[in-house]
PDB file of C-alpha atoms and ligand atoms in Angstrom:
ATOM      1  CA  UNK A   1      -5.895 -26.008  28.763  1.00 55.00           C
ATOM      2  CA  UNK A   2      -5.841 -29.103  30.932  1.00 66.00           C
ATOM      3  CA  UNK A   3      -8.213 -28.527  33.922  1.00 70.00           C
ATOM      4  CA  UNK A   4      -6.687 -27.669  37.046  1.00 83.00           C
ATOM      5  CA  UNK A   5      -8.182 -27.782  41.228  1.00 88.00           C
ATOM      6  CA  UNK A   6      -8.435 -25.160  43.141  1.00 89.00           C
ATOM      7  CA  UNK A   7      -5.692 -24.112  45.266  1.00 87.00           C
ATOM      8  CA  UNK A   8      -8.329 -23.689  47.808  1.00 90.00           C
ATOM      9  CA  UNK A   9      -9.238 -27.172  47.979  1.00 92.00           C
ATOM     10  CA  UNK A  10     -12.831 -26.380  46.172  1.00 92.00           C
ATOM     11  CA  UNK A  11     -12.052 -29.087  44.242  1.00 90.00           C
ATOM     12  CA  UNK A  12     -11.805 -28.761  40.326  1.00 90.00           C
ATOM     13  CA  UNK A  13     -12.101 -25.396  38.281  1.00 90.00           C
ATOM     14  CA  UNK A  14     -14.626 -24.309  35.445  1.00 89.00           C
ATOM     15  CA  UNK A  15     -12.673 -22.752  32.258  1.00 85.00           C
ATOM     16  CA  UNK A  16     -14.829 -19.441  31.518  1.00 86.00           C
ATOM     17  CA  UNK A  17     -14.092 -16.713  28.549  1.00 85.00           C
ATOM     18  CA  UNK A  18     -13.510 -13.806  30.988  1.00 85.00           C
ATOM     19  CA  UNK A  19     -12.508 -10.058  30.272  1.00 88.00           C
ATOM     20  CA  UNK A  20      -8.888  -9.671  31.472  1.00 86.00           C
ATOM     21  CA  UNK A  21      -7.303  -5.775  31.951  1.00 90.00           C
ATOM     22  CA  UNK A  22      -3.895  -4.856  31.166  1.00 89.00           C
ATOM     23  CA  UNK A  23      -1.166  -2.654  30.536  1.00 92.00           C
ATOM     24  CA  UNK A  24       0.651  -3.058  27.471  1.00 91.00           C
ATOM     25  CA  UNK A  25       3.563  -1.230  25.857  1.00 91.00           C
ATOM     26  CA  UNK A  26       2.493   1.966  28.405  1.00 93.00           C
ATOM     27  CA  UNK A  27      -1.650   1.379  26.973  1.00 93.00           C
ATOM     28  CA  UNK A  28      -4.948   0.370  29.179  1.00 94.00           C
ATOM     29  CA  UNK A  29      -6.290  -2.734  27.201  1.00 94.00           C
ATOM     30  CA  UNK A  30      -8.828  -4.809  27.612  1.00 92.00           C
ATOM     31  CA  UNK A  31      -9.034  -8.362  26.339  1.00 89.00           C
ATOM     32  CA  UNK A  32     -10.970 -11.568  26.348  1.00 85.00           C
ATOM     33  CA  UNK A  33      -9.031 -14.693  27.563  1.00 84.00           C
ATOM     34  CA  UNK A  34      -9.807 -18.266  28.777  1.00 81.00           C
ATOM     35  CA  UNK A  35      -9.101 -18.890  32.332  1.00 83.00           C
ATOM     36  CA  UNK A  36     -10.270 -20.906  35.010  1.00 85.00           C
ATOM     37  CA  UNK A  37     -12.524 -19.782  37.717  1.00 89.00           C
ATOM     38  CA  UNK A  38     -13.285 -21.849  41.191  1.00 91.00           C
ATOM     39  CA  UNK A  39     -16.878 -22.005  40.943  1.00 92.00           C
ATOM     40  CA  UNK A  40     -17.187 -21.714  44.649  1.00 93.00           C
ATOM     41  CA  UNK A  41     -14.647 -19.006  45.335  1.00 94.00           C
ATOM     42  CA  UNK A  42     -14.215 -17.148  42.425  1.00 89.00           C
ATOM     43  CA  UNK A  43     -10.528 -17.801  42.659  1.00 89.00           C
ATOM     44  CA  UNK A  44      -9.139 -17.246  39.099  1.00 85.00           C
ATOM     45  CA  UNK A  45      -6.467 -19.104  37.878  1.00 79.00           C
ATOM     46  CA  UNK A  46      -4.432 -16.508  35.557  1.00 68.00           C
ATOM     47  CA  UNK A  47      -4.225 -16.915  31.835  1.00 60.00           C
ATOM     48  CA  UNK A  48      -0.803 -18.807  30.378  1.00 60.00           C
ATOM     49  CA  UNK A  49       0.186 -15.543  28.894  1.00 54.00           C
ATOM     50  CA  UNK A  50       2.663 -17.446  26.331  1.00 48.00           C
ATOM     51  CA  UNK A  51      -0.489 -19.348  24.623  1.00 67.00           C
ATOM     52  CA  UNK A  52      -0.577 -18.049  21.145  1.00 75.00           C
ATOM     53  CA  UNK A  53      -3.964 -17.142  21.547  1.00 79.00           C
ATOM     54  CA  UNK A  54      -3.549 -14.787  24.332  1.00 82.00           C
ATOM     55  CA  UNK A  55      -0.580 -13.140  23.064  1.00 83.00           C
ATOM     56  CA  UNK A  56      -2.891 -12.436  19.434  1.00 86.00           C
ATOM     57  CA  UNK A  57      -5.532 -11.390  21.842  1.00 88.00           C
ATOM     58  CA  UNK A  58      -3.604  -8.873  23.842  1.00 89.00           C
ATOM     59  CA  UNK A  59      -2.255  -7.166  20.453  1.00 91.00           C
ATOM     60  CA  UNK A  60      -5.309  -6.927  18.944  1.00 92.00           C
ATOM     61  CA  UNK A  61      -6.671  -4.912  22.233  1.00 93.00           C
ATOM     62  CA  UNK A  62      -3.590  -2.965  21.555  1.00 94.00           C
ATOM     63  CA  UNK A  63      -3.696  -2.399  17.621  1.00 95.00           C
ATOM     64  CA  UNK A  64      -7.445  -1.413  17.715  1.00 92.00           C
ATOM     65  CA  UNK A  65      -6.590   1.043  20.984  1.00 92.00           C
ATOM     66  CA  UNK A  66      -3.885   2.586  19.030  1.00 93.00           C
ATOM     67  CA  UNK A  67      -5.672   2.504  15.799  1.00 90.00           C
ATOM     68  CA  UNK A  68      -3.087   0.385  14.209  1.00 94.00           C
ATOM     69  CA  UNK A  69      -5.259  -2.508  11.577  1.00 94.00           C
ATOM     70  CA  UNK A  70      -5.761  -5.796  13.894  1.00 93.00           C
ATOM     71  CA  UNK A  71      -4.071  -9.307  12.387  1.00 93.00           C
ATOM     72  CA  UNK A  72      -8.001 -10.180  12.121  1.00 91.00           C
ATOM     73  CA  UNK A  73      -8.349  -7.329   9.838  1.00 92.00           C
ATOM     74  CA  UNK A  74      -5.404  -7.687   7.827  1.00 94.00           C
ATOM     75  CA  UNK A  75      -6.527 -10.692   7.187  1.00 94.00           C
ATOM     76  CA  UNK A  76      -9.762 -10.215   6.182  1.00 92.00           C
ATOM     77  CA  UNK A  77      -8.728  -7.037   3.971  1.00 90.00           C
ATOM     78  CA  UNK A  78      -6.677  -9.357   1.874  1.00 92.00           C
ATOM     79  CA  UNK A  79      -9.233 -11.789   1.275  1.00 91.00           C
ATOM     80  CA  UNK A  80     -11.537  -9.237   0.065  1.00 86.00           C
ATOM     81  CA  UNK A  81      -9.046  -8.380  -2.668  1.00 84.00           C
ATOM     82  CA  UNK A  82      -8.615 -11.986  -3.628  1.00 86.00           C
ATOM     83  CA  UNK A  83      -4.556 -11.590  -2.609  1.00 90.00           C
ATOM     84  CA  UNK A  84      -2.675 -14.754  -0.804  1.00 93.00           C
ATOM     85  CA  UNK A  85       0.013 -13.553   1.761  1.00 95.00           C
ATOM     86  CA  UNK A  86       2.657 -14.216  -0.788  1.00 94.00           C
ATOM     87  CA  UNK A  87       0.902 -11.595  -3.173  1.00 91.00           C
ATOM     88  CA  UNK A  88       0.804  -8.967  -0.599  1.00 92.00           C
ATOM     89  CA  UNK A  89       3.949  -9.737   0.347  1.00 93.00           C
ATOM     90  CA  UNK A  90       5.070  -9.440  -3.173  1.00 89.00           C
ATOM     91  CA  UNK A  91       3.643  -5.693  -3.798  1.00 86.00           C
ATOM     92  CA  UNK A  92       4.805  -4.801  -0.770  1.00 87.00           C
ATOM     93  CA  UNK A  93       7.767  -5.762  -0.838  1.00 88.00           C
ATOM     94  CA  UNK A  94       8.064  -7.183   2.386  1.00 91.00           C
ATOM     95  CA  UNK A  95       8.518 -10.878   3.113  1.00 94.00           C
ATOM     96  CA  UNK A  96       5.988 -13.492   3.751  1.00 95.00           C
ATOM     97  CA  UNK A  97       6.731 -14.049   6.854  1.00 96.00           C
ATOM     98  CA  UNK A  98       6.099 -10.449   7.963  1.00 95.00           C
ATOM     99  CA  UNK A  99       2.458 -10.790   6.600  1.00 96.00           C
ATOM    100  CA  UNK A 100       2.506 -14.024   8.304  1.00 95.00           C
ATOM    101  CA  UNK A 101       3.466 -12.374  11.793  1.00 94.00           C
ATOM    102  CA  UNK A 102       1.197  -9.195  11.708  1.00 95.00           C
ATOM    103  CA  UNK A 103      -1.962 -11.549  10.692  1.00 94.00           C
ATOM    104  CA  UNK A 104      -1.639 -13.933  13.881  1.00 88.00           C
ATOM    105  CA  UNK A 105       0.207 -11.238  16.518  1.00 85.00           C
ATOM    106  CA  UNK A 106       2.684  -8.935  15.799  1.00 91.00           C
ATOM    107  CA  UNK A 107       2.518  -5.352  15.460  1.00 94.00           C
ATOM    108  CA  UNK A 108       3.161  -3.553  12.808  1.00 94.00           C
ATOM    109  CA  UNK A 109       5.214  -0.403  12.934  1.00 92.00           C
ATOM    110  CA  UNK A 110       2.916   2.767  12.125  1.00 88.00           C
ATOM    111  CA  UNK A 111       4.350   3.084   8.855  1.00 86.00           C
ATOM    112  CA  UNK A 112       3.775  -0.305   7.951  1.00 90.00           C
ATOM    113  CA  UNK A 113       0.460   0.259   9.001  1.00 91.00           C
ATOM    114  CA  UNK A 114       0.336   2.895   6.529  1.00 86.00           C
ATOM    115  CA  UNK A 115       2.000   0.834   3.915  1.00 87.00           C
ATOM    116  CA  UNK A 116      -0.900  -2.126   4.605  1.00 90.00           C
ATOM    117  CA  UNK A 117      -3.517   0.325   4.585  1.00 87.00           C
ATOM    118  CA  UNK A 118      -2.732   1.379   1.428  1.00 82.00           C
ATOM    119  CA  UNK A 119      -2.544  -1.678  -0.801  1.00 83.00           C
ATOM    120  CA  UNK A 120      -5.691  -3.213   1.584  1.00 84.00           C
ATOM    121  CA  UNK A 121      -8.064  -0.111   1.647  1.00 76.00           C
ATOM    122  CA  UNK A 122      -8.271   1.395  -1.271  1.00 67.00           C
ATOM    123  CA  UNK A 123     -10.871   0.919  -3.881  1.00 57.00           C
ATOM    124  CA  UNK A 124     -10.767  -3.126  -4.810  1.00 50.00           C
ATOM    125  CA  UNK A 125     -10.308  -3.001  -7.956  1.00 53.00           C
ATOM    126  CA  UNK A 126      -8.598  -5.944 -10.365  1.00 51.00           C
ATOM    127  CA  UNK A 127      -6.749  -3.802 -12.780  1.00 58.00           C
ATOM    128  CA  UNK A 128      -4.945  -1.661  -9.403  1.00 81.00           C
ATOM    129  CA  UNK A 129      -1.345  -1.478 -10.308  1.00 88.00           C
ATOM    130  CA  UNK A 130      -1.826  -1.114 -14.259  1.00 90.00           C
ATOM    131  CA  UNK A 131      -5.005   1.379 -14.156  1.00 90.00           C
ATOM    132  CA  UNK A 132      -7.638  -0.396 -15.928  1.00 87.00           C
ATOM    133  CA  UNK A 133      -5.588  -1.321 -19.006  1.00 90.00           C
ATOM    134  CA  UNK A 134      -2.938  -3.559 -20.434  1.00 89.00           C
ATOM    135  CA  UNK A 135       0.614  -2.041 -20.665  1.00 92.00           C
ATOM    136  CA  UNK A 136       1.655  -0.341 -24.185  1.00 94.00           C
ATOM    137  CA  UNK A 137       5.235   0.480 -24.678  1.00 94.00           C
ATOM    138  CA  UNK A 138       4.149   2.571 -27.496  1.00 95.00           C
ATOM    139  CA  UNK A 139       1.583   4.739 -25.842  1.00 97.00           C
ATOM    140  CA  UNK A 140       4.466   5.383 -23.108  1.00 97.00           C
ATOM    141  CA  UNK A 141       6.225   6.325 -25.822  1.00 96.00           C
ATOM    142  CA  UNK A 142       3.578   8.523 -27.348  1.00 97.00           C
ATOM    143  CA  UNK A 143       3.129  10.282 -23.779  1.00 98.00           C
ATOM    144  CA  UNK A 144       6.553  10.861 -23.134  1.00 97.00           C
ATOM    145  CA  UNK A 145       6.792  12.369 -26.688  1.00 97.00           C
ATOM    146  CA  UNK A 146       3.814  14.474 -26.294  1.00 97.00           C
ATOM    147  CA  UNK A 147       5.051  15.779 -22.839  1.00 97.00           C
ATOM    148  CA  UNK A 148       8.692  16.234 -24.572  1.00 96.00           C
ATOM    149  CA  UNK A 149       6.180  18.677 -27.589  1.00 97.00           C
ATOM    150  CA  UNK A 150       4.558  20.673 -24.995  1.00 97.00           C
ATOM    151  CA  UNK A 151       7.298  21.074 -22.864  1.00 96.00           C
ATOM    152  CA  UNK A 152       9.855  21.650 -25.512  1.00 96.00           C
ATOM    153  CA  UNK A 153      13.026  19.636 -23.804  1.00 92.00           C
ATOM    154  CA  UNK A 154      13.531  16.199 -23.944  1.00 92.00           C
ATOM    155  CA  UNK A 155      12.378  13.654 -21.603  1.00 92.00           C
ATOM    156  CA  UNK A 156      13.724  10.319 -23.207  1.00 89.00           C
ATOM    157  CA  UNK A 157      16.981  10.081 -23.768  1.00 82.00           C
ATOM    158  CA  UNK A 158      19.304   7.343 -24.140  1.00 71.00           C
ATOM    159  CA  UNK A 159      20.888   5.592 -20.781  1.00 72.00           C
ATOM    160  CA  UNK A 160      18.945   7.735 -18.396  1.00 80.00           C
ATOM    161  CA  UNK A 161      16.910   6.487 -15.839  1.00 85.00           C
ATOM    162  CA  UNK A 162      13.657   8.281 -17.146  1.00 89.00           C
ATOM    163  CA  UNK A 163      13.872   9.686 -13.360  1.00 88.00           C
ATOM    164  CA  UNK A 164      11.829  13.040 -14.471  1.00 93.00           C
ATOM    165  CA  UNK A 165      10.008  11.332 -17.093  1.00 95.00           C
ATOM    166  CA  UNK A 166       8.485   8.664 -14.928  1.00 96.00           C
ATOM    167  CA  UNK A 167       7.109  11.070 -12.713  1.00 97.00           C
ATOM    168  CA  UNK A 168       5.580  12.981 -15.629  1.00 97.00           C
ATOM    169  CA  UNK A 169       3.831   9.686 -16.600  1.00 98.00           C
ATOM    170  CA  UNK A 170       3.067   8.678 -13.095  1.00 98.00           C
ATOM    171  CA  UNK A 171       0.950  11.897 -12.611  1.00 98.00           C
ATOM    172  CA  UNK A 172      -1.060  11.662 -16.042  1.00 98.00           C
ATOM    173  CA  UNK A 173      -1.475   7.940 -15.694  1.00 97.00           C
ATOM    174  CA  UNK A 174      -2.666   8.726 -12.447  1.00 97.00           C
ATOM    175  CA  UNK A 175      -4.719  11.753 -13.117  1.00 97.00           C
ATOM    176  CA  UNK A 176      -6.342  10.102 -15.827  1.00 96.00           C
ATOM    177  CA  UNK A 177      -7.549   7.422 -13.798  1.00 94.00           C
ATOM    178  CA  UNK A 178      -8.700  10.225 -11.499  1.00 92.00           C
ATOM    179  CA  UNK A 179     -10.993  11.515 -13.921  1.00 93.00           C
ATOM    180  CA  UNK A 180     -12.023   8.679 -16.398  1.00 91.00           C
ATOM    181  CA  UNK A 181     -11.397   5.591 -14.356  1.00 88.00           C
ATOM    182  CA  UNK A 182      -8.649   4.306 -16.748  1.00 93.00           C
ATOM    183  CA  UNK A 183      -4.801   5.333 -16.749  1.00 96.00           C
ATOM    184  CA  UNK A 184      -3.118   6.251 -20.334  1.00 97.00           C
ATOM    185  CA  UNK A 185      -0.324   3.662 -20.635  1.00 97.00           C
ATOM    186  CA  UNK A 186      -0.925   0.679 -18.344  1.00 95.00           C
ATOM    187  CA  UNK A 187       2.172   1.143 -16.213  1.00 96.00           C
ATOM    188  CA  UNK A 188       2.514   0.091 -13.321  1.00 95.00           C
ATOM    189  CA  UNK A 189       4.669   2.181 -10.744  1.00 95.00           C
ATOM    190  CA  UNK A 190       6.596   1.355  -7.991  1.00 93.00           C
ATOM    191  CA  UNK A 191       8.171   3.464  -5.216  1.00 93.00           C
ATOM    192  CA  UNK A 192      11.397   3.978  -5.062  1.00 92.00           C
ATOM    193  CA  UNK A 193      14.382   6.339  -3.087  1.00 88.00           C
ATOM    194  CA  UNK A 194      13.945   9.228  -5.653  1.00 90.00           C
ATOM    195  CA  UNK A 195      10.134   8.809  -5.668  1.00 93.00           C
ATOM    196  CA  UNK A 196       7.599   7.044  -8.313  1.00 96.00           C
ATOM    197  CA  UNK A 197       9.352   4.875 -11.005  1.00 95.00           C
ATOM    198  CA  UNK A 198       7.968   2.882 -13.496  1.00 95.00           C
ATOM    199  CA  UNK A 199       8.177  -0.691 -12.181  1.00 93.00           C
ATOM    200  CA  UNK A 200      10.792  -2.720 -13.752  1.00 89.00           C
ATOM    201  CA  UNK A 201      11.924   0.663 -15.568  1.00 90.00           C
ATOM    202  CA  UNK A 202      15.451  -0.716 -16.259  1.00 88.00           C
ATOM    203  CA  UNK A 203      14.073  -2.980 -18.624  1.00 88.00           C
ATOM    204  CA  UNK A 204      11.782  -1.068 -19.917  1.00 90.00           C
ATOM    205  CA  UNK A 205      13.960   1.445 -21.097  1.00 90.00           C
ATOM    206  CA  UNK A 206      14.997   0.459 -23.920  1.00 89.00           C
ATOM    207  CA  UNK A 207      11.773  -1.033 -25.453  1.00 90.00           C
ATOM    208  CA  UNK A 208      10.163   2.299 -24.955  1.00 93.00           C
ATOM    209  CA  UNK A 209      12.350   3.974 -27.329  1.00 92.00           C
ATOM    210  CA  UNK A 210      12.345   1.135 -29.834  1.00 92.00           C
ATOM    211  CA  UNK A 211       8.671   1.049 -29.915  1.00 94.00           C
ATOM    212  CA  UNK A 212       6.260   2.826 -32.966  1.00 95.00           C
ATOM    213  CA  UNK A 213       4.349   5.493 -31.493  1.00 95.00           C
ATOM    214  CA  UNK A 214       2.027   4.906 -34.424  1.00 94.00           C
ATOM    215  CA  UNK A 215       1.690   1.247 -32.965  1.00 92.00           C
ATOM    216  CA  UNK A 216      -0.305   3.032 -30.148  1.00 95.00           C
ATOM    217  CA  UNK A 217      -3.409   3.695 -29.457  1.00 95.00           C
ATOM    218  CA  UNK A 218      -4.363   7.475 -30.622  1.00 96.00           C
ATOM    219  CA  UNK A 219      -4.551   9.826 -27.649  1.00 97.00           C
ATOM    220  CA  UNK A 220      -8.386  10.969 -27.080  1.00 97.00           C
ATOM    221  CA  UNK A 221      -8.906  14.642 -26.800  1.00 97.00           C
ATOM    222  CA  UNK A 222      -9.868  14.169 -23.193  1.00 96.00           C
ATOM    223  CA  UNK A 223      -6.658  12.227 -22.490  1.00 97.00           C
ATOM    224  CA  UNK A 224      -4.462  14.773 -24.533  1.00 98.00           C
ATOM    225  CA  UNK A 225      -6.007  17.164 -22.121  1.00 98.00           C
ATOM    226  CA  UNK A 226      -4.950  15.528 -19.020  1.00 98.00           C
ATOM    227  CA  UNK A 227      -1.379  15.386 -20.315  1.00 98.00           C
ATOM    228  CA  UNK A 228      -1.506  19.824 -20.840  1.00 98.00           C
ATOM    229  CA  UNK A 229      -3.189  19.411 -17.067  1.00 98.00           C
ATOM    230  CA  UNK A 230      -0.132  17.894 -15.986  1.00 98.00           C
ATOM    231  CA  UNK A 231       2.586  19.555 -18.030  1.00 97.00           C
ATOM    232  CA  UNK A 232       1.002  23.252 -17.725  1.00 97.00           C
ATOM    233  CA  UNK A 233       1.688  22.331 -13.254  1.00 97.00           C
ATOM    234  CA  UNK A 234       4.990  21.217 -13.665  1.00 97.00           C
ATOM    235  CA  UNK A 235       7.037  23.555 -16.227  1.00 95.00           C
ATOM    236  CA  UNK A 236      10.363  21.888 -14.987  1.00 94.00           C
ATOM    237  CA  UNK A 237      11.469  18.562 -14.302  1.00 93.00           C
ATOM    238  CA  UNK A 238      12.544  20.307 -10.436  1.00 94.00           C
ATOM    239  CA  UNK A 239       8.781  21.008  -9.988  1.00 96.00           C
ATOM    240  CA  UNK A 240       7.667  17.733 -10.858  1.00 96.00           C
ATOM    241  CA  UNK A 241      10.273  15.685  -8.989  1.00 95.00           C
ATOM    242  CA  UNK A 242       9.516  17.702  -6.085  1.00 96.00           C
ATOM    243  CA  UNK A 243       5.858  17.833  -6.410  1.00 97.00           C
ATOM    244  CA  UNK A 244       6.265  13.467  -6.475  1.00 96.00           C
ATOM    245  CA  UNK A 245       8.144  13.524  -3.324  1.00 95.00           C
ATOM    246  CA  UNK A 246       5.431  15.423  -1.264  1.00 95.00           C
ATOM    247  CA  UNK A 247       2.726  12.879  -2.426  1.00 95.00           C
ATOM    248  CA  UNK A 248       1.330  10.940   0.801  1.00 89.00           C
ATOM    249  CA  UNK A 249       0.925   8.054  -1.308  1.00 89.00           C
ATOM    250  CA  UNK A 250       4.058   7.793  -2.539  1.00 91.00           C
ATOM    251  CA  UNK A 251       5.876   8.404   0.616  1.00 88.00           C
ATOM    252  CA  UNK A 252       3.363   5.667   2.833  1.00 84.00           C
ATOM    253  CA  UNK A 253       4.782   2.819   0.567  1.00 85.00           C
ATOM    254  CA  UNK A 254       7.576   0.985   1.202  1.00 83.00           C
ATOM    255  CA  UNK A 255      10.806   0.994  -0.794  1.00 85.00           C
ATOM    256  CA  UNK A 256       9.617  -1.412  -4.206  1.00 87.00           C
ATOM    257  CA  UNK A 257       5.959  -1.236  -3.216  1.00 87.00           C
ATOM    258  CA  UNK A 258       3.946  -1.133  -5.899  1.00 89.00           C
ATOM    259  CA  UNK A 259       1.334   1.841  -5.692  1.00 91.00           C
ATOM    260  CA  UNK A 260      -2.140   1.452  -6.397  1.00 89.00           C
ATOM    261  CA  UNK A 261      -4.153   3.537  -9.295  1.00 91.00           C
ATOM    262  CA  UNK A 262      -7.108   3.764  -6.624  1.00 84.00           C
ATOM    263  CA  UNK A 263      -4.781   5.806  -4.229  1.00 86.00           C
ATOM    264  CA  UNK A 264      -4.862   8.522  -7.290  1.00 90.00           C
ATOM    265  CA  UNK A 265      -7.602  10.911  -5.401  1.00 85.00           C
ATOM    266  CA  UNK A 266      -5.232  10.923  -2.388  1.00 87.00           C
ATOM    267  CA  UNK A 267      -3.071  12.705  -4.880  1.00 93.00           C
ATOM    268  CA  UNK A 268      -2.584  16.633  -3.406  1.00 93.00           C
ATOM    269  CA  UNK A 269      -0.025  18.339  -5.873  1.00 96.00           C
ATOM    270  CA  UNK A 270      -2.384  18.248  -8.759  1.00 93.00           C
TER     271      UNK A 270
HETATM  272 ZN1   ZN B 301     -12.060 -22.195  45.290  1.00 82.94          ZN
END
């Protein structure tokens, strides 16, 4: 800020870091901001209200007052997963320039809020979106098949859009992880309108069927167990699609979003 005199005639003014007050969007906030001060009247100059600075500062007062994550710690959230805007912007689906915005002084909506709290606060964790292992077609496969044996109806079937099947796997992927730390299949899943979905499902399709089962990975007794868990809670594919679409964690994250494995104890259906 270029120095300025006075209006009093006290000559020139001293820039000092000063607590400002404020009323924004209907809220009492409180602020720090750089203005000057006549060091012989105490005659403050107010603060240029377009400089980026004050603008960040004023809706950070508001974010933290309202509980909504600050751009200070959206930004440091990200670094502490190791995730460049473009990352975050790529699991959640949003643009860069959003992330961009909310990190210097834009707020975020509430549910974006939830959205960002989601992929930034739960448990770091490298292997996040796949559950602690690498993908395997053929252990989807062998899931799906041992959900279609206990269940006695089938799941996989040719041209569909594994809507009911995906949200089988989604909840024993998930559950596993839950109680071993490690998913069964790799998967990642993404939200979608009609609720979890394997990521990328439509190409996936058909390389699940055309996998070997006997290509995968045996299922452990624990992990066969988690599979009953799941099937035994949701007879029908109604009670499972339903159960999906009353998850918190599905609902928080924004169309495409890719949801985390770590979010799996925020699970409440099972
Ligand atoms: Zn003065």
């Amino acid at each position: 800020m270029k120095a300025i005199n006075c209006p009093k005639g006290h000559g020139p003014m001293e820039q000092k870091n000063i607590k400002q007050k404020k009323t924004f969007k209907g809220v009492d906030i409180e602020f720090m901001a750089d203005v000057f001060v006549c060091p012989e009247c105490g005659l403050e100059a107010g603060t240029i209200e377009s400089a980026g600075e004050v603008q960040r500062a004023i809706a950070d007062a508001y974010r933290k007052k309202v509980e909504l994550l600050t751009g200070q710690e959206i930004k440091n959230l990200r670094k502490a997963k190791e995730l460049t805007q473009q990352q975050l912007a790529d699991i959640m689906n949003v643009g860069i320039a959003s992330i961009k915005r909310w990190e210097t002084g834009m707020i975020q909506s509430k549910s974006m809020d939830h959205a960002l709290r989601m992929q930034l606060q739960c448990t770091i964790h490298a292997d996040n979106y796949t559950g602690n292992r690498e993908i395997s077609l053929a252990r989807i496969k062998l899931v799906a098949k041992t959900f279609e044996k206990i269940l006695s109806k089938r799941l996989l079937k040719s041209g569909d859009k594994l809507l009911f099947l995906a949200k089988y796997l989604w909840y024993a992927d998930m559950l596993a992880f839950r109680q071993f730390g490690k998913g069964l299949t790799g998967a990642s899943y993404a939200a979608i309108t009609y609720g979890p979905q394997l990521n990328n499902y439509k190409d996936l399709v058909k390389p699940i069927k055309e996998s070997d089962i006997n290509a995968a990975e045996p299922l452990s007794d624990e992990e066969l167990k988690t599979i009953h868990q799941v099937a035994n809670k949701f007879l029908t594919e109604e009670e499972v699609y339903d159960a999906a679409h009353r998850e918190r964690i599905w609902k928080d994250a924004e169309i495409g979003a890719l949801i985390p494995y770590s979010c799996a104890h925020e699970m409440t259906e099972i």
